[in-house]
Coordinates of C-alpha atoms and ligand atoms in Angstrom, one line a residue:
M13 CA 133.6 83.4 91.1
A14 CA 134.3 85.3 88.1
F15 CA 130.4 86.1 87.6
Y16 CA 130.4 87.8 91.4
L17 CA 133.6 89.9 90.3
L18 CA 131.9 90.7 87.4
R19 CA 128.8 91.9 89.1
K20 CA 131.4 93.7 91.1
T21 CA 132.8 95.8 88.4
I22 CA 129.3 96.8 86.8
K23 CA 127.4 98.0 89.6
D24 CA 127.6 101.1 89.0
L25 CA 126.2 100.6 85.6
P26 CA 122.3 100.3 86.0
G27 CA 122.6 103.8 88.2
V28 CA 124.7 105.5 85.8
V29 CA 122.3 104.2 83.0
I30 CA 118.9 104.9 84.7
K31 CA 120.4 108.5 85.5
A32 CA 120.1 109.1 81.6
V33 CA 116.3 108.5 81.0
T34 CA 114.3 111.9 81.2
L35 CA 111.9 110.8 84.0
P36 CA 108.3 112.2 84.1
E37 CA 107.3 114.9 86.1
P38 CA 103.0 114.4 86.3
E39 CA 101.3 116.9 88.3
M40 CA 99.1 115.6 90.8
T41 CA 95.8 115.3 92.2
E42 CA 94.9 113.9 95.8
G43 CA 91.7 112.9 98.1
F44 CA 88.8 110.8 98.8
G45 CA 87.1 109.8 95.3
S46 CA 89.1 112.6 93.9
R47 CA 89.0 110.4 90.6
E48 CA 86.0 112.2 89.9
K49 CA 88.5 114.9 88.6
V50 CA 89.6 113.4 85.7
G51 CA 86.7 114.4 83.3
E52 CA 88.3 118.2 84.2
I53 CA 91.7 117.4 83.8
C54 CA 91.8 115.9 80.6
A55 CA 89.2 118.5 79.7
A56 CA 91.5 121.2 80.9
A57 CA 94.2 119.4 78.7
G58 CA 92.3 119.3 75.3
Y59 CA 92.3 115.5 75.6
K60 CA 89.0 114.4 73.1
S61 CA 88.7 111.0 72.7
V62 CA 90.4 109.0 76.4
L63 CA 90.7 105.0 76.8
L64 CA 90.5 104.0 80.2
V65 CA 92.2 100.8 81.3
T66 CA 91.5 98.5 84.1
D67 CA 91.1 95.0 85.5
T68 CA 88.2 92.9 85.6
T69 CA 88.1 93.0 89.0
L70 CA 88.4 97.0 89.3
Y71 CA 85.6 96.4 86.0
G72 CA 83.2 94.0 88.3
L73 CA 83.4 96.4 91.5
G74 CA 82.1 98.9 88.8
F75 CA 85.3 101.4 90.1
Y76 CA 85.8 102.9 87.1
K77 CA 82.1 104.2 86.6
K78 CA 83.2 107.3 88.7
V79 CA 86.1 107.9 86.2
A80 CA 84.2 107.1 83.0
D81 CA 81.1 109.4 84.3
S82 CA 83.4 112.5 84.8
L83 CA 84.9 112.1 81.0
E84 CA 81.9 111.8 79.9
A85 CA 80.6 114.6 81.4
Q86 CA 83.0 117.4 80.2
G87 CA 81.7 115.6 76.3
I88 CA 84.8 114.0 76.1
K89 CA 85.0 110.1 74.6
C90 CA 85.7 107.5 76.9
T91 CA 86.3 103.9 75.6
V92 CA 86.6 100.9 78.6
F93 CA 89.3 98.2 78.2
S94 CA 88.6 96.2 81.1
D95 CA 91.0 93.1 80.1
I96 CA 93.8 93.5 81.5
A97 CA 95.2 89.8 84.2
S98 CA 97.2 90.2 87.1
E99 CA 99.4 88.8 84.8
P100 CA 99.3 90.6 82.2
T101 CA 100.6 89.2 78.0
V102 CA 101.3 90.4 75.3
D103 CA 98.4 89.5 73.3
I104 CA 96.2 91.3 75.7
I105 CA 97.8 94.5 75.9
E106 CA 98.0 93.8 72.1
A107 CA 94.6 94.3 72.5
G108 CA 94.9 97.5 74.4
K109 CA 96.7 99.2 72.0
E110 CA 94.3 98.3 69.3
A111 CA 91.9 99.7 71.6
A112 CA 93.5 102.4 71.4
A113 CA 94.1 102.6 67.8
G114 CA 90.2 102.3 67.4
C115 CA 89.0 105.1 69.4
G116 CA 92.0 107.2 68.5
A117 CA 92.8 107.9 72.0
D118 CA 94.8 111.1 72.7
C119 CA 95.4 110.0 76.6
I120 CA 95.1 106.4 78.5
V121 CA 93.5 106.6 81.9
A122 CA 95.2 103.8 83.7
L123 CA 92.5 102.6 87.0
G124 CA 94.2 99.6 88.9
G125 CA 97.6 98.0 90.3
G126 CA 100.8 97.6 89.1
S127 CA 100.2 95.1 86.1
V128 CA 97.5 98.1 85.0
M129 CA 99.9 100.6 84.9
D130 CA 102.7 98.6 83.7
S131 CA 100.5 97.3 80.6
C132 CA 99.0 101.0 79.8
K133 CA 102.9 102.2 79.5
I134 CA 103.7 99.4 76.8
I135 CA 100.3 100.4 75.1
A136 CA 100.6 104.3 75.7
A137 CA 104.5 103.5 74.0
A138 CA 102.8 101.2 71.2
A139 CA 100.2 103.5 70.7
R140 CA 102.2 105.7 68.9
E141 CA 103.0 103.5 66.1
P142 CA 100.3 101.0 65.8
H143 CA 101.9 99.0 62.6
H144 CA 103.9 97.4 65.0
H145 CA 103.2 94.4 67.8
V146 CA 103.6 95.5 71.3
Q147 CA 106.2 92.7 70.8
H148 CA 108.5 95.3 69.6
Y149 CA 108.8 97.3 72.7
L150 CA 109.2 94.1 74.7
H151 CA 112.8 94.5 75.3
K152 CA 115.3 96.1 78.2
F153 CA 114.2 99.7 76.8
A154 CA 111.1 100.9 74.8
I155 CA 112.5 103.4 72.5
V156 CA 109.7 106.0 71.2
K157 CA 109.9 108.7 68.6
G158 CA 109.3 111.9 70.9
K159 CA 107.0 110.5 74.0
T160 CA 104.3 108.4 74.6
L161 CA 100.1 109.1 74.5
P162 CA 100.0 111.1 77.7
L163 CA 98.7 108.5 80.9
I164 CA 96.9 109.5 83.5
T165 CA 97.3 107.3 86.3
I166 CA 95.0 106.6 89.1
P167 CA 96.6 103.5 91.3
S168 CA 94.2 101.2 93.2
T169 CA 96.8 100.0 95.2
A170 CA 99.4 102.1 97.7
G171 CA 102.4 99.7 97.1
T172 CA 103.9 99.7 94.1
G173 CA 105.0 103.5 92.9
A174 CA 104.2 101.7 89.2
E175 CA 102.2 105.0 88.1
C176 CA 105.3 106.7 87.9
T177 CA 107.8 104.7 87.7
V178 CA 109.1 103.8 83.9
G179 CA 109.6 100.0 84.1
A180 CA 107.1 98.0 83.2
V181 CA 106.9 94.6 84.1
V182 CA 104.7 92.1 81.3
K183 CA 105.0 88.8 80.3
N184 CA 106.6 89.0 76.7
A185 CA 105.6 86.7 73.5
E186 CA 107.5 83.4 75.9
G187 CA 105.5 83.9 78.4
V188 CA 108.1 85.2 80.6
K189 CA 108.1 88.0 82.9
S190 CA 110.4 90.7 81.8
S191 CA 111.1 94.3 82.5
T192 CA 111.3 97.0 80.4
V193 CA 112.2 100.4 80.8
V194 CA 109.7 103.3 79.1
V195 CA 112.2 106.0 76.9
G196 CA 110.1 108.7 76.5
L197 CA 107.3 107.9 79.0
D198 CA 104.9 110.7 79.3
V199 CA 102.9 110.4 82.4
V200 CA 101.1 113.5 83.1
H201 CA 98.9 113.0 85.8
V202 CA 98.8 111.0 89.1
I203 CA 95.4 111.0 91.1
L204 CA 95.9 109.2 94.0
D205 CA 92.0 108.4 95.8
S206 CA 92.1 106.9 98.8
E207 CA 88.1 105.9 98.7
L208 CA 89.8 102.8 96.0
T209 CA 92.0 101.5 98.8
V210 CA 89.3 102.0 101.6
G211 CA 88.2 98.7 101.6
A212 CA 90.9 96.8 100.5
P213 CA 91.8 92.9 102.7
R214 CA 93.7 93.5 105.6
S215 CA 96.9 91.5 104.4
V216 CA 97.1 94.0 100.9
T217 CA 97.2 97.3 102.6
V218 CA 99.5 95.6 104.6
W219 CA 102.1 94.5 101.7
C220 CA 101.7 96.6 99.3
A221 CA 102.9 99.7 102.3
I222 CA 105.9 97.0 103.2
D223 CA 106.8 96.8 99.5
A224 CA 106.6 101.0 99.5
L225 CA 108.7 101.3 102.9
S226 CA 111.4 99.2 100.6
H227 CA 112.0 101.3 97.5
G228 CA 112.7 104.1 99.9
L229 CA 114.9 102.0 101.9
E230 CA 116.4 100.7 98.9
G231 CA 116.7 103.3 97.8
L232 CA 118.6 105.4 100.2
L233 CA 121.2 102.4 100.8
A234 CA 122.2 102.2 96.7
D235 CA 125.1 103.6 95.7
V236 CA 123.9 105.8 92.8
K237 CA 124.8 109.6 94.3
P238 CA 121.3 110.7 94.4
N239 CA 119.9 114.4 94.6
E240 CA 118.7 115.7 97.5
E241 CA 115.1 116.1 96.7
D242 CA 114.7 112.3 95.8
I243 CA 116.7 111.6 99.3
K244 CA 114.4 113.6 100.7
K245 CA 111.3 111.8 98.9
S246 CA 112.9 108.2 100.0
R247 CA 113.0 109.1 103.8
E248 CA 109.6 110.6 104.0
C249 CA 108.5 107.6 102.1
V250 CA 110.0 105.6 104.9
K251 CA 108.3 107.8 107.6
L252 CA 104.9 108.0 106.1
V253 CA 104.6 104.1 106.4
F254 CA 106.2 104.0 110.0
E255 CA 103.4 106.7 110.6
N256 CA 100.3 105.7 109.6
L257 CA 100.2 101.8 108.8
P258 CA 100.2 100.8 112.4
V259 CA 97.2 104.0 112.8
L260 CA 95.5 101.4 108.9
L261 CA 96.1 98.4 111.6
D262 CA 93.8 99.7 114.6
D263 CA 91.2 102.1 111.7
P264 CA 91.1 100.8 108.3
H265 CA 89.0 103.2 107.3
N266 CA 91.4 105.8 108.3
I267 CA 90.9 107.9 105.0
E268 CA 93.6 110.6 106.3
A269 CA 96.7 107.5 106.7
R270 CA 95.1 105.5 103.5
Q271 CA 95.5 109.0 102.1
K272 CA 99.4 109.3 103.2
M273 CA 99.7 105.6 102.7
F274 CA 99.7 106.7 98.7
L275 CA 101.7 109.0 99.2
A276 CA 104.1 107.3 100.7
A277 CA 104.3 104.7 97.7
N278 CA 104.4 107.4 95.1
Y279 CA 107.6 108.9 96.9
G280 CA 108.7 104.9 96.4
G281 CA 108.5 104.7 93.1
N282 CA 110.5 108.2 92.5
A283 CA 112.7 106.2 94.9
I284 CA 112.9 102.7 92.6
N285 CA 113.3 105.8 89.4
T286 CA 115.9 107.6 90.8
Q287 CA 118.1 105.1 92.9
L288 CA 116.2 102.1 91.6
A289 CA 116.3 98.9 94.0
G290 CA 118.4 96.9 95.3
Y291 CA 119.5 92.8 97.0
V292 CA 116.0 92.6 99.0
H293 CA 113.9 93.1 95.9
A294 CA 116.6 90.7 94.2
F295 CA 116.1 88.0 97.0
A296 CA 112.2 88.6 96.9
H297 CA 111.4 88.5 93.5
S298 CA 113.8 85.3 93.5
V299 CA 111.7 84.0 96.4
G300 CA 108.6 85.0 95.8
A301 CA 108.5 83.5 91.7
L302 CA 109.9 79.8 92.7
Y303 CA 107.3 80.1 95.9
H304 CA 104.4 81.9 94.7
I305 CA 105.2 84.5 97.5
P306 CA 103.0 87.7 97.1
H307 CA 105.9 90.8 96.1
G308 CA 105.1 92.5 99.8
K309 CA 105.2 89.6 101.8
A310 CA 108.4 88.0 100.0
I311 CA 109.9 91.9 101.2
A312 CA 109.2 91.7 104.8
H313 CA 110.6 88.0 104.8
C314 CA 114.1 88.8 103.2
M315 CA 114.4 92.7 104.0
I316 CA 115.7 92.2 107.6
P317 CA 118.5 89.9 107.3
V318 CA 119.5 92.0 103.8
V319 CA 119.4 95.3 105.4
E320 CA 121.3 94.0 108.4
E321 CA 123.9 92.6 105.8
Q322 CA 124.3 96.0 104.5
K323 CA 124.4 97.7 107.8
E324 CA 128.3 98.1 108.2
I325 CA 128.9 99.7 105.3
C326 CA 125.0 102.2 105.0
R327 CA 125.6 102.9 108.7
K328 CA 125.3 106.8 107.9
Q329 CA 122.5 106.4 105.4
L330 CA 120.2 103.9 107.9
A331 CA 121.4 107.0 111.2
E332 CA 120.3 109.6 109.6
L333 CA 117.6 108.2 108.2
S334 CA 116.7 107.5 112.0
A335 CA 116.9 110.4 113.3
Y336 CA 114.6 111.5 109.9
C337 CA 112.1 109.1 111.6
G338 CA 112.2 110.3 114.6
F339 CA 113.9 107.4 116.2
A340 CA 117.6 108.6 117.5
D341 CA 118.9 112.2 117.1
G342 CA 121.6 110.5 114.4
A343 CA 125.2 111.7 116.7
D344 CA 125.7 107.6 117.3
E345 CA 125.5 106.5 113.9
Q346 CA 125.8 102.8 115.5
A347 CA 122.9 103.6 117.9
A348 CA 121.1 105.0 115.6
S349 CA 121.2 102.9 112.9
D350 CA 120.3 99.5 115.0
T351 CA 117.4 101.3 116.4
F352 CA 116.3 102.2 113.6
I353 CA 116.5 98.1 112.9
S354 CA 114.5 97.9 115.6
K355 CA 112.0 99.2 114.7
L356 CA 110.9 98.1 111.2
K357 CA 111.3 94.9 113.3
E358 CA 108.6 95.7 115.4
L359 CA 106.8 97.1 112.5
L360 CA 107.1 93.8 110.8
A361 CA 106.3 92.1 113.8
Q362 CA 103.2 94.6 114.1
C363 CA 102.1 93.4 110.9
G364 CA 102.6 89.6 111.7
L365 CA 104.6 88.6 109.9
E366 CA 105.8 84.7 110.8
D367 CA 109.5 85.1 112.0
R368 CA 110.6 82.5 109.2
C369 CA 109.9 81.7 105.7
E370 CA 109.1 78.1 105.4
A371 CA 108.2 78.0 102.1
I372 CA 112.1 78.3 101.0
K373 CA 113.9 74.6 100.6
E374 CA 117.9 74.2 101.5
E375 CA 117.8 72.1 97.8
D376 CA 116.8 75.0 95.9
Y377 CA 119.7 77.1 96.8
K378 CA 121.9 76.7 94.0
Q379 CA 118.5 78.0 91.9
L380 CA 118.1 80.8 93.9
V381 CA 121.2 81.8 94.3
Q382 CA 121.6 81.8 90.3
M383 CA 118.0 84.1 90.4
I384 CA 119.3 86.6 93.5
D385 CA 122.5 86.8 91.1
A386 CA 121.0 87.2 87.9
D387 CA 118.3 90.2 89.4
S388 CA 121.2 92.0 91.1
I389 CA 122.8 93.1 88.1
N390 CA 119.6 95.5 87.6
Y391 CA 120.9 98.1 90.6
S392 CA 123.6 99.5 92.0
P393 CA 123.7 98.4 95.6
S394 CA 126.1 99.7 98.0
K395 CA 127.8 96.1 98.9
T396 CA 128.2 93.6 96.0
F397 CA 127.4 90.1 97.7
S398 CA 129.1 86.7 96.9
D399 CA 127.5 83.3 96.4
G400 CA 128.7 82.4 100.3
E401 CA 126.6 85.1 101.3
I402 CA 123.5 85.0 99.2
R403 CA 123.4 81.5 101.0
R404 CA 123.5 82.5 104.2
L405 CA 120.8 85.2 104.2
L406 CA 118.7 82.3 102.6
D407 CA 119.6 80.4 105.5
M408 CA 118.7 83.5 108.2
I409 CA 115.7 84.0 105.8
R410 CA 114.1 80.4 105.7
K411 CA 115.0 79.7 109.8
G412 CA 114.3 83.6 111.1
E413 CA 117.8 83.9 112.4
Ligands
FE2_525 FE1 108.6 96.3 95.2

């Protein structure tokens, strides 16, 4: 009870703190094969030596070659660091920082998924003062003198929005995943290249898209007073997923829909930066970590019960979103918000989501409640859930009610 009151009392704090962080304002280049433009972009900025960071899988698939060739065609030195793993450790990121220092990098190009993006944020911070071990930066906030090295981000998945978020999740020296907000992060350019996702497995496409949708949706439900432009981006994020994910389910090679999904993910990243996530993420992080469920799939399982629990208090936001998506006229808030949730259920069913999350075990509830409580203090939700409410919601997710 005491912890519930504490969480309720300080719930506005994350939303206030995030507003104090200066956000990067990258330019954007979009299009199939558009990573070939990185050389021109770097040449125009005057960069001389680029560290191209990617993961072992993308390296093996040769996706980095167009980037490297494009840089070399402009006479820019390109050093490839391809050791990023799915859960990057301090040692890997330290090696990345050493590689940046070794080649005298004046820019880092990040090509990959969320792990590559987040690793590069820490590398770009640490490379400013390479005498520090990267562990020096792995605290709640990584404070950099001035700005990080300039980063150009080329995401290979359309979901996390990590190409523009200021947060980085990596394993610390104890091997524990921890989240760091990089203050002074200098993402100068984002390249959204649908060629990178066109051959992705269906499950990756689907659950990444649902993750993106959840970022926009949770941003709109947060109690953080965003500006109109950020609200519009969050609504557009949700709308783009509703419009384009069904297209991709039928036609995975639809380039236009792939490109739109990248834009949705990017707007979702903006939602995380400006409005934060919320309880859907607190539940999904905890359930996903305990039962090794991919993030987007865990989000899908938790989304409906958790959003419905906030329906009364967030009816206006849901009704406006429903109207924006073209599901209702918004005049009757109750009907419009109910319609939105029905549409969300339909979309998740189309994605093939099972009715219940059978991995969850009732005997783990005590641990899960603690994990969800702890994660929830990173957000500013409109409603603070009691432990009893969290247990009831876990029951609903487990039983598919
Ligand atoms: Fe997420």
